[in-house]
Amino acid sequence: MSRVWFSPIGDNSLPDVISQKVLKLYRAAGFEKIFEKNEFVAVKIHFGEKNNTGHIKPQWIKPLLDAVKEKECKPFLTDTNTLYRGERQNSIDHLMQAYAHGFSIENLGVPVIIADGLLSKNHSEVPIDGKRHKSVKIANDILHSHSLIVLSHVTGHILTGMGAAIKNLAMGCAPRSGKQVQHADVKPKVNEEKCRACGLCIKWCPRDAIHIYDGVARIDIEKCYGCGECIATCRYHAIKSSFKNTSVSLQESMAEYALGAVKDKEGKCCYFNFITHVTKECDCMDKAQDKITGDIGILASYDPVAIDKATVDLLIEKAGKDILKDLWPENDYRVQIRHAESLGLGSENYELIRVE
């Protein structure tokens, strides 16, 4: 049975309170034994898209980074470039966005490195034995690191129902081409009756696969690689996908990519899930979002499956219902957890240890 450490927090907790909770979890879990002198430590985080407000804040993790540096190792904050158009599609814009949200060496004492390189070409194939993949593409600067700290902000998600540690490993450690592979079965369609030909989907399509013909948006399926950005941005709910099958294949691919991300790092990975300002959609949205439930706390574990399962259980307990399932009834988020467990990535069985 895996152990998951939990430190509760209330709404509107001060940054210093949250940062000390993170540090207490780090020490309670004994994570310091993971790191050794001169090792490279990738600290995987989502810096938040422009205008996003729910992402993990730099002030929350400064004491954690200081504690890791006490081991005389070399931590760096990292993420990979995105499929969709926004402020994180290439390393220069991505770094500028990270700095805009306060993730700078001046503030945190560690550098920021975009792990897949300027145009997302810095990656390698990692062999795995999965149901859908026999190899996965992982960003080299994560792959070549000796150890990995995964900091995940828990959110809902339009295609997977939930995003937490497994998704952060899977999408977050993959280059753009790896993200494309994971989304390969997502094929959006336009409801002509609902479409208003506003053109917003055209603006956000990274493949220039959408055009207006006869007053309706048309998607060129040959160009489309299924990132789902048009689905997320349509204000009129005119673009949908066959979620039942695509969500399953996407989540199973995610679990297999997560497996590849931590391959050869046994005993060298740790995870923090922040159940704070949980929103319906992920932090890739270029907007501020209202939270769907009150803040719950922070979890820590060596097991990405256990920490995600504990996250779900705490959300259900807080809301009195399966709030993520209610928000995204067509997407069963449990697929990613169950498939990850079947691959040996971790266990759904856990012991929750409270840390005040």
mmCIF file of C-alpha atoms in Angstrom:
data_model
loop_
_atom_site.group_PDB
_atom_site.id
_atom_site.type_symbol
_atom_site.label_atom_id
_atom_site.label_comp_id
_atom_site.label_asym_id
_atom_site.label_seq_id
_atom_site.Cartn_x
_atom_site.Cartn_y
_atom_site.Cartn_z
ATOM 1 C CA MET A 1 0.000 0.000 0.000
ATOM 2 C CA SER A 2 1.344 3.420 -0.982
ATOM 3 C CA ARG A 3 1.547 6.311 1.439
ATOM 4 C CA VAL A 4 0.087 9.728 0.677
ATOM 5 C CA TRP A 5 0.778 12.655 3.006
ATOM 6 C CA PHE A 6 -1.909 15.348 3.288
ATOM 7 C CA SER A 7 -1.763 18.851 4.720
ATOM 8 C CA PRO A 8 -5.117 20.687 4.746
ATOM 9 C CA ILE A 9 -5.467 24.363 3.900
ATOM 10 C CA GLY A 10 -8.429 26.718 3.870
ATOM 11 C CA ASP A 11 -9.610 29.233 1.312
ATOM 12 C CA ASN A 12 -7.455 32.333 0.860
ATOM 13 C CA SER A 13 -4.496 30.916 2.777
ATOM 14 C CA LEU A 14 -1.482 33.219 2.764
ATOM 15 C CA PRO A 15 1.490 32.276 0.545
ATOM 16 C CA ASP A 16 3.760 31.824 3.577
ATOM 17 C CA VAL A 17 1.277 29.371 5.107
ATOM 18 C CA ILE A 18 1.108 27.334 1.908
ATOM 19 C CA SER A 19 4.883 27.320 1.406
ATOM 20 C CA GLN A 20 5.454 26.035 4.942
ATOM 21 C CA LYS A 21 2.868 23.295 4.376
ATOM 22 C CA VAL A 22 4.788 22.198 1.282
ATOM 23 C CA LEU A 23 8.046 22.153 3.232
ATOM 24 C CA LYS A 24 6.493 20.129 6.070
ATOM 25 C CA LEU A 25 5.218 17.571 3.561
ATOM 26 C CA TYR A 26 8.672 17.344 1.970
ATOM 27 C CA ARG A 27 10.200 16.559 5.346
ATOM 28 C CA ALA A 28 7.408 14.277 6.577
ATOM 29 C CA ALA A 29 7.668 12.135 3.454
ATOM 30 C CA GLY A 30 11.456 11.981 3.661
ATOM 31 C CA PHE A 31 11.870 13.242 0.115
ATOM 32 C CA GLU A 32 15.319 14.643 0.919
ATOM 33 C CA LYS A 33 16.770 11.137 0.633
ATOM 34 C CA ILE A 34 15.973 11.134 -3.092
ATOM 35 C CA PHE A 35 18.568 13.760 -3.969
ATOM 36 C CA GLU A 36 22.358 13.486 -4.066
ATOM 37 C CA LYS A 37 25.195 15.936 -4.518
ATOM 38 C CA ASN A 38 25.633 17.333 -8.056
ATOM 39 C CA GLU A 39 22.546 15.577 -9.406
ATOM 40 C CA PHE A 40 20.276 17.384 -11.862
ATOM 41 C CA VAL A 41 16.762 17.672 -10.407
ATOM 42 C CA ALA A 42 13.934 18.504 -12.809
ATOM 43 C CA VAL A 43 11.091 20.284 -11.008
ATOM 44 C CA LYS A 44 8.125 19.794 -13.338
ATOM 45 C CA ILE A 45 5.545 22.563 -13.082
ATOM 46 C CA HIS A 46 2.919 24.331 -15.223
ATOM 47 C CA PHE A 47 3.706 28.067 -15.275
ATOM 48 C CA GLY A 48 0.141 28.999 -16.219
ATOM 49 C CA GLU A 49 -1.047 30.460 -19.504
ATOM 50 C CA LYS A 50 -1.397 34.228 -19.887
ATOM 51 C CA ASN A 51 -4.315 35.558 -17.797
ATOM 52 C CA ASN A 52 -4.566 32.285 -15.855
ATOM 53 C CA THR A 53 -4.764 32.832 -12.094
ATOM 54 C CA GLY A 54 -5.207 29.354 -10.625
ATOM 55 C CA HIS A 55 -1.719 27.971 -11.280
ATOM 56 C CA ILE A 56 0.804 27.137 -8.547
ATOM 57 C CA LYS A 57 2.422 30.357 -7.348
ATOM 58 C CA PRO A 58 6.217 30.804 -7.141
ATOM 59 C CA GLN A 59 6.030 31.922 -3.496
ATOM 60 C CA TRP A 60 4.514 28.555 -2.566
ATOM 61 C CA ILE A 61 7.587 26.577 -3.646
ATOM 62 C CA LYS A 62 10.557 28.779 -2.672
ATOM 63 C CA PRO A 63 11.241 27.015 0.681
ATOM 64 C CA LEU A 64 10.954 23.630 -1.059
ATOM 65 C CA LEU A 65 13.544 24.623 -3.656
ATOM 66 C CA ASP A 66 15.832 25.968 -0.940
ATOM 67 C CA ALA A 67 15.562 22.650 0.918
ATOM 68 C CA VAL A 68 16.440 20.695 -2.228
ATOM 69 C CA LYS A 69 19.479 22.921 -2.816
ATOM 70 C CA GLU A 70 20.685 22.084 0.692
ATOM 71 C CA LYS A 71 21.448 18.616 -0.727
ATOM 72 C CA GLU A 72 24.037 20.300 -3.010
ATOM 73 C CA CYS A 73 22.208 19.169 -6.116
ATOM 74 C CA LYS A 74 21.146 21.219 -9.141
ATOM 75 C CA PRO A 75 17.368 21.793 -9.322
ATOM 76 C CA PHE A 76 15.708 23.626 -12.194
ATOM 77 C CA LEU A 77 12.083 24.446 -12.975
ATOM 78 C CA THR A 78 10.842 22.962 -16.218
ATOM 79 C CA ASP A 79 7.942 22.388 -18.583
ATOM 80 C CA THR A 80 7.527 21.586 -22.285
ATOM 81 C CA ASN A 81 6.083 23.558 -25.173
ATOM 82 C CA THR A 82 2.416 23.321 -26.115
ATOM 83 C CA LEU A 83 0.501 22.230 -29.194
ATOM 84 C CA TYR A 84 -1.922 25.130 -29.152
ATOM 85 C CA ARG A 85 -1.347 28.774 -29.944
ATOM 86 C CA GLY A 86 -0.624 30.802 -26.864
ATOM 87 C CA GLU A 87 2.309 32.090 -24.852
ATOM 88 C CA ARG A 88 3.976 28.697 -24.380
ATOM 89 C CA GLN A 89 4.314 27.291 -27.916
ATOM 90 C CA ASN A 90 8.071 27.937 -28.188
ATOM 91 C CA SER A 91 10.782 28.296 -25.579
ATOM 92 C CA ILE A 92 11.251 32.057 -25.849
ATOM 93 C CA ASP A 93 7.574 32.902 -25.367
ATOM 94 C CA HIS A 94 7.317 30.156 -22.757
ATOM 95 C CA LEU A 95 10.199 31.570 -20.724
ATOM 96 C CA MET A 96 8.771 35.073 -20.947
ATOM 97 C CA GLN A 97 5.423 33.775 -19.690
ATOM 98 C CA ALA A 98 7.094 31.936 -16.810
ATOM 99 C CA TYR A 99 8.924 35.127 -15.839
ATOM 100 C CA ALA A 100 5.704 37.152 -16.132
ATOM 101 C CA HIS A 101 4.167 34.869 -13.508
ATOM 102 C CA GLY A 102 7.148 35.284 -11.208
ATOM 103 C CA PHE A 103 9.141 32.129 -11.958
ATOM 104 C CA SER A 104 12.572 33.733 -12.230
ATOM 105 C CA ILE A 105 16.023 32.955 -10.880
ATOM 106 C CA GLU A 106 15.863 36.248 -8.963
ATOM 107 C CA ASN A 107 12.702 35.163 -7.138
ATOM 108 C CA LEU A 108 13.407 31.464 -6.660
ATOM 109 C CA GLY A 109 17.157 30.985 -6.920
ATOM 110 C CA VAL A 110 16.892 28.300 -9.614
ATOM 111 C CA PRO A 111 16.840 28.578 -13.413
ATOM 112 C CA VAL A 112 13.942 27.801 -15.720
ATOM 113 C CA ILE A 113 14.700 25.399 -18.585
ATOM 114 C CA ILE A 114 12.152 24.457 -21.252
ATOM 115 C CA ALA A 115 12.902 20.763 -21.489
ATOM 116 C CA ASP A 116 12.117 20.111 -25.153
ATOM 117 C CA GLY A 117 14.079 23.023 -26.610
ATOM 118 C CA LEU A 118 13.357 26.085 -28.722
ATOM 119 C CA LEU A 119 11.047 24.417 -31.241
ATOM 120 C CA SER A 120 10.319 21.221 -29.282
ATOM 121 C CA LYS A 121 12.862 19.110 -31.166
ATOM 122 C CA ASN A 122 14.936 18.148 -28.113
ATOM 123 C CA HIS A 123 13.523 14.731 -27.243
ATOM 124 C CA SER A 124 14.185 10.989 -27.377
ATOM 125 C CA GLU A 125 12.211 7.786 -27.848
ATOM 126 C CA VAL A 126 11.830 5.786 -24.647
ATOM 127 C CA PRO A 127 10.854 2.110 -25.050
ATOM 128 C CA ILE A 128 7.908 0.879 -22.966
ATOM 129 C CA ASP A 129 5.569 -2.101 -23.073
ATOM 130 C CA GLY A 130 2.161 -0.469 -23.319
ATOM 131 C CA LYS A 131 -1.215 -1.358 -24.756
ATOM 132 C CA ARG A 132 -1.114 1.533 -27.225
ATOM 133 C CA HIS A 133 2.583 2.400 -27.452
ATOM 134 C CA LYS A 134 5.868 0.507 -27.538
ATOM 135 C CA SER A 135 7.847 3.708 -27.250
ATOM 136 C CA VAL A 136 7.069 7.267 -26.181
ATOM 137 C CA LYS A 137 8.682 10.645 -26.858
ATOM 138 C CA ILE A 138 10.112 12.338 -23.748
ATOM 139 C CA ALA A 139 11.824 15.747 -23.541
ATOM 140 C CA ASN A 140 15.564 15.251 -23.149
ATOM 141 C CA ASP A 141 16.184 17.661 -20.290
ATOM 142 C CA ILE A 142 13.699 15.718 -18.172
ATOM 143 C CA LEU A 143 14.887 12.362 -19.468
ATOM 144 C CA HIS A 144 18.527 13.164 -18.668
ATOM 145 C CA SER A 145 17.817 14.484 -15.171
ATOM 146 C CA HIS A 146 18.714 12.198 -12.292
ATOM 147 C CA SER A 147 15.543 12.865 -10.304
ATOM 148 C CA LEU A 148 12.139 14.461 -10.707
ATOM 149 C CA ILE A 149 9.824 16.551 -8.531
ATOM 150 C CA VAL A 150 6.328 16.806 -10.020
ATOM 151 C CA LEU A 151 4.265 19.789 -8.856
ATOM 152 C CA SER A 152 0.683 19.503 -10.127
ATOM 153 C CA HIS A 153 -2.245 21.894 -9.815
ATOM 154 C CA VAL A 154 -5.420 19.806 -9.815
ATOM 155 C CA THR A 155 -8.061 20.850 -12.360
ATOM 156 C CA GLY A 156 -10.858 19.492 -14.469
ATOM 157 C CA HIS A 157 -10.175 18.913 -18.164
ATOM 158 C CA ILE A 158 -12.317 19.075 -21.276
ATOM 159 C CA LEU A 159 -10.920 15.842 -22.768
ATOM 160 C CA THR A 160 -9.777 13.785 -19.770
ATOM 161 C CA GLY A 161 -12.109 14.914 -16.992
ATOM 162 C CA MET A 162 -9.210 15.626 -14.643
ATOM 163 C CA GLY A 163 -5.625 16.793 -14.771
ATOM 164 C CA ALA A 164 -3.227 16.018 -11.913
ATOM 165 C CA ALA A 165 0.046 14.083 -11.491
ATOM 166 C CA ILE A 166 -0.463 11.516 -14.261
ATOM 167 C CA LYS A 167 -1.384 14.157 -16.820
ATOM 168 C CA ASN A 168 1.466 16.405 -15.689
ATOM 169 C CA LEU A 169 3.910 13.562 -16.317
ATOM 170 C CA ALA A 170 2.330 12.567 -19.614
ATOM 171 C CA MET A 171 1.600 15.780 -21.465
ATOM 172 C CA GLY A 172 4.003 17.843 -19.409
ATOM 173 C CA CYS A 173 7.094 15.735 -20.108
ATOM 174 C CA ALA A 174 6.344 15.153 -23.796
ATOM 175 C CA PRO A 175 7.459 17.343 -26.700
ATOM 176 C CA ARG A 176 4.867 18.742 -29.092
ATOM 177 C CA SER A 177 5.125 15.631 -31.272
ATOM 178 C CA GLY A 178 4.474 13.428 -28.234
ATOM 179 C CA LYS A 179 1.450 15.497 -27.287
ATOM 180 C CA GLN A 180 0.215 15.098 -30.848
ATOM 181 C CA VAL A 181 0.517 11.312 -30.608
ATOM 182 C CA GLN A 182 -1.496 11.287 -27.388
ATOM 183 C CA HIS A 183 -4.259 13.390 -28.999
ATOM 184 C CA ALA A 184 -4.266 11.405 -32.250
ATOM 185 C CA ASP A 185 -7.789 9.982 -31.867
ATOM 186 C CA VAL A 186 -9.428 13.332 -31.033
ATOM 187 C CA LYS A 187 -11.379 14.405 -34.135
ATOM 188 C CA PRO A 188 -13.564 17.467 -33.572
ATOM 189 C CA LYS A 189 -16.722 18.128 -35.575
ATOM 190 C CA VAL A 190 -18.714 21.342 -36.088
ATOM 191 C CA ASN A 191 -22.434 21.537 -35.376
ATOM 192 C CA GLU A 192 -23.527 23.804 -38.222
ATOM 193 C CA GLU A 193 -26.705 24.905 -36.459
ATOM 194 C CA LYS A 194 -24.777 26.195 -33.433
ATOM 195 C CA CYS A 195 -21.803 27.706 -35.287
ATOM 196 C CA ARG A 196 -21.833 31.522 -35.514
ATOM 197 C CA ALA A 197 -18.747 31.798 -37.733
ATOM 198 C CA CYS A 198 -17.110 34.065 -35.138
ATOM 199 C CA GLY A 199 -13.630 32.840 -36.078
ATOM 200 C CA LEU A 200 -12.331 32.291 -32.542
ATOM 201 C CA CYS A 201 -11.499 28.656 -33.307
ATOM 202 C CA ILE A 202 -9.459 29.810 -36.307
ATOM 203 C CA LYS A 203 -7.393 32.099 -34.096
ATOM 204 C CA TRP A 204 -6.462 29.281 -31.714
ATOM 205 C CA CYS A 205 -5.962 26.394 -34.180
ATOM 206 C CA PRO A 206 -2.191 25.682 -34.294
ATOM 207 C CA ARG A 207 -2.499 23.844 -37.616
ATOM 208 C CA ASP A 208 -4.514 26.408 -39.606
ATOM 209 C CA ALA A 209 -6.971 23.572 -40.141
ATOM 210 C CA ILE A 210 -10.159 25.637 -39.758
ATOM 211 C CA HIS A 211 -11.699 28.021 -42.279
ATOM 212 C CA ILE A 212 -15.089 29.663 -42.736
ATOM 213 C CA TYR A 213 -17.090 28.438 -45.725
ATOM 214 C CA ASP A 214 -20.710 29.361 -46.399
ATOM 215 C CA GLY A 215 -21.011 30.976 -42.984
ATOM 216 C CA VAL A 216 -19.836 27.911 -41.032
ATOM 217 C CA ALA A 217 -16.471 26.812 -39.609
ATOM 218 C CA ARG A 218 -15.060 23.814 -41.478
ATOM 219 C CA ILE A 219 -12.289 21.589 -40.109
ATOM 220 C CA ASP A 220 -9.751 19.974 -42.429
ATOM 221 C CA ILE A 221 -9.329 16.596 -40.745
ATOM 222 C CA GLU A 222 -6.173 15.911 -42.765
ATOM 223 C CA LYS A 223 -4.483 18.888 -41.103
ATOM 224 C CA CYS A 224 -6.087 18.526 -37.660
ATOM 225 C CA TYR A 225 -4.020 16.690 -35.055
ATOM 226 C CA GLY A 226 -6.644 16.645 -32.343
ATOM 227 C CA CYS A 227 -5.326 19.067 -29.724
ATOM 228 C CA GLY A 228 -8.922 19.979 -28.829
ATOM 229 C CA GLU A 229 -8.208 23.703 -28.590
ATOM 230 C CA CYS A 230 -11.152 24.546 -30.858
ATOM 231 C CA ILE A 231 -13.479 22.582 -28.581
ATOM 232 C CA ALA A 232 -12.248 24.470 -25.538
ATOM 233 C CA THR A 233 -12.422 27.935 -27.093
ATOM 234 C CA CYS A 234 -15.808 27.775 -28.863
ATOM 235 C CA ARG A 235 -18.221 30.051 -27.004
ATOM 236 C CA TYR A 236 -21.283 28.480 -28.586
ATOM 237 C CA HIS A 237 -20.475 24.814 -27.865
ATOM 238 C CA ALA A 238 -20.606 24.207 -31.603
ATOM 239 C CA ILE A 239 -17.518 21.981 -31.770
ATOM 240 C CA LYS A 240 -17.567 18.561 -30.193
ATOM 241 C CA SER A 241 -15.705 15.282 -30.403
ATOM 242 C CA SER A 242 -16.764 11.673 -29.964
ATOM 243 C CA PHE A 243 -15.649 11.834 -26.346
ATOM 244 C CA LYS A 244 -16.443 8.305 -25.224
ATOM 245 C CA ASN A 245 -13.810 6.665 -27.394
ATOM 246 C CA THR A 246 -11.360 9.539 -27.767
ATOM 247 C CA SER A 247 -11.187 10.219 -24.036
ATOM 248 C CA VAL A 248 -10.402 6.575 -23.326
ATOM 249 C CA SER A 249 -7.632 6.383 -25.925
ATOM 250 C CA LEU A 250 -6.216 9.741 -24.845
ATOM 251 C CA GLN A 251 -6.139 8.795 -21.170
ATOM 252 C CA GLU A 252 -4.596 5.401 -21.857
ATOM 253 C CA SER A 253 -1.937 7.091 -23.978
ATOM 254 C CA MET A 254 -1.355 9.551 -21.150
ATOM 255 C CA ALA A 255 -0.779 6.758 -18.656
ATOM 256 C CA GLU A 256 1.745 5.152 -21.004
ATOM 257 C CA TYR A 257 3.563 8.433 -21.575
ATOM 258 C CA ALA A 258 3.681 8.940 -17.812
ATOM 259 C CA LEU A 259 5.317 5.526 -17.513
ATOM 260 C CA GLY A 260 7.975 6.551 -20.025
ATOM 261 C CA ALA A 261 8.615 9.841 -18.254
ATOM 262 C CA VAL A 262 9.732 8.106 -15.055
ATOM 263 C CA LYS A 263 11.443 5.094 -16.604
ATOM 264 C CA ASP A 264 14.849 4.428 -15.012
ATOM 265 C CA LYS A 265 14.019 6.856 -12.207
ATOM 266 C CA GLU A 266 12.754 4.338 -9.667
ATOM 267 C CA GLY A 267 13.049 5.798 -6.193
ATOM 268 C CA LYS A 268 14.046 9.161 -7.662
ATOM 269 C CA CYS A 269 10.629 10.790 -8.146
ATOM 270 C CA CYS A 270 8.250 12.568 -5.791
ATOM 271 C CA TYR A 271 4.903 14.248 -6.308
ATOM 272 C CA PHE A 272 2.917 17.152 -4.876
ATOM 273 C CA ASN A 273 -0.739 17.730 -5.827
ATOM 274 C CA PHE A 274 -2.174 21.160 -5.024
ATOM 275 C CA ILE A 275 -5.950 20.929 -4.488
ATOM 276 C CA THR A 276 -6.273 24.707 -4.530
ATOM 277 C CA HIS A 277 -8.455 26.900 -6.741
ATOM 278 C CA VAL A 278 -9.680 23.800 -8.587
ATOM 279 C CA THR A 279 -11.259 24.893 -11.873
ATOM 280 C CA LYS A 280 -13.457 23.252 -14.494
ATOM 281 C CA GLU A 281 -10.779 23.564 -17.160
ATOM 282 C CA CYS A 282 -7.002 23.366 -17.040
ATOM 283 C CA ASP A 283 -4.382 26.081 -16.587
ATOM 284 C CA CYS A 284 -3.785 26.164 -20.358
ATOM 285 C CA MET A 285 -6.856 28.391 -20.674
ATOM 286 C CA ASP A 286 -6.036 32.029 -21.444
ATOM 287 C CA LYS A 287 -8.460 33.323 -18.816
ATOM 288 C CA ALA A 288 -9.170 33.517 -15.119
ATOM 289 C CA GLN A 289 -11.586 30.819 -13.963
ATOM 290 C CA ASP A 290 -13.803 30.509 -10.915
ATOM 291 C CA LYS A 291 -13.074 27.601 -8.614
ATOM 292 C CA ILE A 292 -15.575 24.756 -8.468
ATOM 293 C CA THR A 293 -15.055 23.922 -4.793
ATOM 294 C CA GLY A 294 -13.299 25.279 -1.728
ATOM 295 C CA ASP A 295 -9.574 24.754 -1.278
ATOM 296 C CA ILE A 296 -8.717 21.404 0.300
ATOM 297 C CA GLY A 297 -4.975 21.115 0.735
ATOM 298 C CA ILE A 298 -1.748 19.687 -0.607
ATOM 299 C CA LEU A 299 -0.811 16.031 -1.085
ATOM 300 C CA ALA A 300 2.626 14.432 -1.349
ATOM 301 C CA SER A 301 3.628 10.917 -2.370
ATOM 302 C CA TYR A 302 6.185 8.758 -4.140
ATOM 303 C CA ASP A 303 3.308 7.229 -6.156
ATOM 304 C CA PRO A 304 1.540 9.200 -8.943
ATOM 305 C CA VAL A 305 -1.391 6.785 -9.066
ATOM 306 C CA ALA A 306 -2.012 6.882 -5.326
ATOM 307 C CA ILE A 307 -1.753 10.669 -5.147
ATOM 308 C CA ASP A 308 -4.260 11.123 -7.974
ATOM 309 C CA LYS A 309 -6.657 8.615 -6.405
ATOM 310 C CA ALA A 310 -6.392 10.364 -3.034
ATOM 311 C CA THR A 311 -7.010 13.677 -4.787
ATOM 312 C CA VAL A 312 -10.238 12.390 -6.303
ATOM 313 C CA ASP A 313 -11.399 10.940 -2.992
ATOM 314 C CA LEU A 314 -10.801 14.243 -1.186
ATOM 315 C CA LEU A 315 -12.647 16.185 -3.885
ATOM 316 C CA ILE A 316 -15.633 13.858 -3.591
ATOM 317 C CA GLU A 317 -15.580 14.133 0.199
ATOM 318 C CA LYS A 318 -15.433 17.943 0.052
ATOM 319 C CA ALA A 319 -18.185 18.369 -2.546
ATOM 320 C CA GLY A 320 -20.419 15.548 -1.339
ATOM 321 C CA LYS A 321 -20.512 14.229 -4.905
ATOM 322 C CA ASP A 322 -18.193 13.345 -7.775
ATOM 323 C CA ILE A 323 -17.850 16.938 -8.912
ATOM 324 C CA LEU A 324 -15.473 16.214 -11.810
ATOM 325 C CA LYS A 325 -17.812 13.566 -13.181
ATOM 326 C CA ASP A 326 -20.711 16.008 -12.923
ATOM 327 C CA LEU A 327 -18.735 18.636 -14.843
ATOM 328 C CA TRP A 328 -17.504 16.254 -17.540
ATOM 329 C CA PRO A 329 -19.998 13.334 -17.620
ATOM 330 C CA GLU A 330 -18.757 12.175 -21.033
ATOM 331 C CA ASN A 331 -15.189 11.749 -19.734
ATOM 332 C CA ASP A 332 -14.409 9.112 -17.106
ATOM 333 C CA TYR A 333 -11.208 10.413 -15.478
ATOM 334 C CA ARG A 334 -10.779 7.050 -13.755
ATOM 335 C CA VAL A 335 -9.472 5.582 -17.029
ATOM 336 C CA GLN A 336 -6.059 7.243 -16.599
ATOM 337 C CA ILE A 337 -5.750 6.094 -12.986
ATOM 338 C CA ARG A 338 -6.754 2.498 -13.692
ATOM 339 C CA HIS A 339 -4.588 2.157 -16.786
ATOM 340 C CA ALA A 340 -1.593 3.641 -14.989
ATOM 341 C CA GLU A 341 -2.050 1.092 -12.213
ATOM 342 C CA SER A 342 -2.289 -1.748 -14.755
ATOM 343 C CA LEU A 343 1.057 -0.632 -16.205
ATOM 344 C CA GLY A 344 2.727 -0.812 -12.796
ATOM 345 C CA LEU A 345 3.102 2.957 -12.445
ATOM 346 C CA GLY A 346 1.585 2.847 -8.957
ATOM 347 C CA SER A 347 -1.334 1.660 -6.847
ATOM 348 C CA GLU A 348 -4.831 2.955 -6.131
ATOM 349 C CA ASN A 349 -4.521 1.538 -2.614
ATOM 350 C CA TYR A 350 -3.099 4.107 -0.259
ATOM 351 C CA GLU A 351 -2.777 5.187 3.353
ATOM 352 C CA LEU A 352 -3.545 8.862 3.975
ATOM 353 C CA ILE A 353 -1.220 10.441 6.547
ATOM 354 C CA ARG A 354 -2.265 13.833 7.873
ATOM 355 C CA VAL A 355 0.438 16.470 8.394
ATOM 356 C CA GLU A 356 -0.562 19.634 10.245
#
